[in-house]
CSV table of C-alpha atoms in Angstrom, one decimal:
chain,number,residue,atom,x,y,z
A,209,ARG,CA,2.6,8.8,-0.3
A,210,LEU,CA,-0.5,9.3,1.7
A,211,ARG,CA,-2.3,6.3,0.1
A,212,TRP,CA,0.1,3.7,1.6
A,213,PRO,CA,-0.5,2.6,5.2
A,214,LEU,CA,2.2,2.9,7.9
A,215,GLU,CA,2.8,0.5,10.8
A,216,GLU,CA,1.6,2.3,13.9
A,217,LEU,CA,0.0,5.4,15.4
A,218,VAL,CA,0.1,6.0,19.2
A,219,TYR,CA,-1.7,8.5,21.3
A,220,VAL,CA,-0.1,9.6,24.6
A,221,GLY,CA,-2.2,11.8,26.9
A,222,LYS,CA,-3.0,12.4,30.5
A,223,GLU,CA,-6.5,10.9,30.1
A,224,LYS,CA,-8.2,8.7,27.7
A,225,GLU,CA,-9.4,11.6,25.7
A,226,PHE,CA,-11.3,10.0,22.8
A,227,PRO,CA,-12.3,6.4,23.6
A,228,ASN,CA,-15.4,6.6,21.3
A,229,THR,CA,-13.3,7.7,18.3
A,230,ILE,CA,-10.4,5.2,18.4
A,231,GLY,CA,-12.0,3.1,15.6
A,232,MET,CA,-12.6,6.2,13.4
A,233,ILE,CA,-9.1,7.4,13.8
A,234,SER,CA,-7.5,4.1,13.2
A,235,SER,CA,-9.5,3.5,10.0
A,236,SER,CA,-8.9,7.0,8.6
A,237,ALA,CA,-5.3,7.3,9.6
A,238,LYS,CA,-4.1,4.5,7.3
A,239,VAL,CA,-2.1,2.7,9.9
A,240,LYS,CA,-2.0,-1.0,10.8
A,241,LYS,CA,-2.2,-0.4,14.5
A,242,PHE,CA,-3.6,2.4,16.6
A,243,SER,CA,-3.2,2.5,20.4
A,244,GLU,CA,-2.9,4.6,23.5
A,245,ALA,CA,0.1,4.6,25.7
A,246,LYS,CA,1.4,6.4,28.9
A,247,GLU,CA,4.9,7.1,27.5
A,248,ALA,CA,6.2,8.4,24.2
A,249,PRO,CA,7.6,5.7,21.9
A,250,LYS,CA,11.1,6.2,20.8
A,251,GLY,CA,11.9,6.9,17.1
A,252,PHE,CA,8.4,8.1,16.2
A,253,VAL,CA,7.5,11.5,14.7
A,254,SER,CA,5.0,13.5,16.8
A,255,THR,CA,2.4,16.2,16.7
A,256,GLU,CA,0.2,17.9,19.3
A,257,PHE,CA,-3.3,16.5,19.5
A,258,GLY,CA,-5.8,17.8,22.0
A,259,GLU,CA,-4.4,17.4,25.5
A,260,GLY,CA,-1.8,14.9,24.3
A,261,LYS,CA,0.4,13.9,21.4
A,262,LEU,CA,0.1,11.6,18.4
A,263,PHE,CA,3.2,9.5,17.6
A,264,LEU,CA,3.6,8.0,14.1
A,265,ASN,CA,6.0,5.2,13.3
A,266,THR,CA,7.4,6.2,9.8
A,267,LYS,CA,9.8,3.2,9.5
A,268,ALA,CA,8.8,0.6,7.0
A,269,SER,CA,9.6,-3.0,7.2
A,270,LYS,CA,10.4,-5.1,4.2
A,271,GLU,CA,6.8,-6.6,4.3
A,272,LEU,CA,5.2,-3.2,4.5
A,273,LYS,CA,7.3,-2.0,1.5
A,274,GLU,CA,6.2,-5.1,-0.4
A,275,GLU,CA,2.6,-4.2,0.4
A,276,TRP,CA,3.1,-0.7,-0.9
A,277,GLU,CA,4.6,-2.0,-4.1
A,278,LEU,CA,1.7,-4.4,-4.6
A,279,MET,CA,-0.8,-1.6,-4.0
A,280,GLU,CA,0.9,0.6,-6.5
A,281,LEU,CA,1.2,-2.2,-9.1
A,282,ARG,CA,-2.6,-2.9,-8.7
A,283,ARG,CA,-3.3,0.8,-9.0
A,284,ARG,CA,-1.3,1.1,-12.3
A,285,ILE,CA,-3.1,-2.0,-13.7
A,286,GLN,CA,-6.5,-0.6,-12.8
A,287,ASN,CA,-5.6,2.7,-14.4
A,288,GLN,CA,-4.7,0.9,-17.6
A,289,ARG,CA,-8.1,-1.0,-17.4
A,290,LYS,CA,-9.8,2.4,-17.0
A,291,GLN,CA,-7.9,3.9,-20.0
A,292,LEU,CA,-9.0,0.9,-22.1
A,293,LYS,CA,-12.6,1.4,-20.9
A,294,LEU,CA,-12.9,-2.1,-19.6
A,295,ASN,CA,-15.7,-3.1,-17.4
A,296,PRO,CA,-14.9,-4.7,-14.0
A,297,GLY,CA,-16.2,-8.1,-15.1
A,298,ASP,CA,-14.0,-8.1,-18.3
A,299,GLN,CA,-11.1,-10.5,-17.8
A,300,VAL,CA,-8.1,-9.7,-20.0
A,301,GLU,CA,-4.7,-11.1,-20.6
A,302,MET,CA,-1.9,-9.0,-19.2
A,303,GLU,CA,1.7,-9.1,-20.2
A,304,LEU,CA,3.8,-8.5,-17.1
A,305,ASP,CA,7.5,-8.5,-16.5
A,306,SER,CA,9.6,-7.2,-13.6
A,307,ASN,CA,13.2,-6.9,-12.5
A,308,ASP,CA,12.1,-8.9,-9.4
A,309,LYS,CA,10.6,-12.2,-10.8
A,310,ALA,CA,10.2,-13.6,-7.2
A,311,PHE,CA,7.9,-10.7,-6.3
A,312,VAL,CA,5.7,-11.3,-9.3
A,313,GLU,CA,5.6,-15.1,-8.6
A,314,LYS,CA,4.8,-14.5,-4.9
A,315,TYR,CA,1.8,-12.2,-5.7
A,316,LYS,CA,0.7,-13.6,-9.0
A,317,SER,CA,-2.6,-15.0,-7.8
A,318,GLU,CA,-3.4,-12.0,-5.8
A,319,ILE,CA,-2.6,-9.6,-8.7
A,320,GLU,CA,-4.8,-11.7,-11.1
A,321,ASN,CA,-7.7,-11.9,-8.8
A,322,SER,CA,-7.7,-8.3,-7.7
A,323,THR,CA,-7.3,-6.9,-11.3
A,324,ASN,CA,-9.4,-9.6,-13.2
A,325,THR,CA,-6.4,-10.4,-15.4
A,326,LYS,CA,-4.5,-13.5,-16.6
A,327,ILE,CA,-0.7,-12.9,-16.4
A,328,VAL,CA,1.4,-13.9,-19.3
A,329,SER,CA,5.0,-13.3,-19.9
A,330,GLY,CA,5.8,-10.1,-21.8
A,331,LYS,CA,8.8,-7.8,-22.6
A,332,GLY,CA,8.9,-4.1,-23.0
A,333,LYS,CA,10.1,-0.8,-21.5
A,334,MET,CA,10.2,-1.2,-17.7
A,335,GLU,CA,8.8,1.6,-15.5
A,336,LYS,CA,10.0,2.0,-11.9
A,337,LEU,CA,7.1,2.0,-9.4
A,338,LEU,CA,8.7,2.2,-5.9
A,339,GLU,CA,11.7,-0.2,-5.5
A,340,ARG,CA,11.0,-2.5,-8.5
A,341,GLU,CA,10.6,-2.0,-12.2
A,342,PHE,CA,7.6,-3.4,-14.2
A,343,PHE,CA,6.4,-3.8,-17.7
A,344,ILE,CA,2.6,-3.8,-17.8
A,345,ASN,CA,0.6,-4.3,-21.0
A,346,LEU,CA,-3.1,-5.2,-21.1
A,347,ASN,CA,-4.3,-7.1,-24.2
A,348,ALA,CA,-7.9,-6.0,-24.6
């Protein structure tokens, strides 16, 4: 999906074609790293760009996939908050369960802080996000 960042974007061209826009491209391209190179990297997908080519690394590491899962989980929680018409400052209790307990434990503090929730154990119908299944229920 377009909302998740990828690892790297590389520009290969004869000249440094856009030195003033590197920051703009890297921030709008949703990549962790943007650079220029003299040779095409292997295993990247490419497209023509000006007098050169852009190469995108579409492979995702385990860490990057975890980041995507966390982003999607937060998005789903925020969507439930919106449906319940909660204000950003309203802290609520959230029942959360997953088929990957270690993932929830690893990111528990980050989830609670970024969604203004207090996680408690809950059980219910699980929904698959990316690679993991979750049960999410906000108690407003």
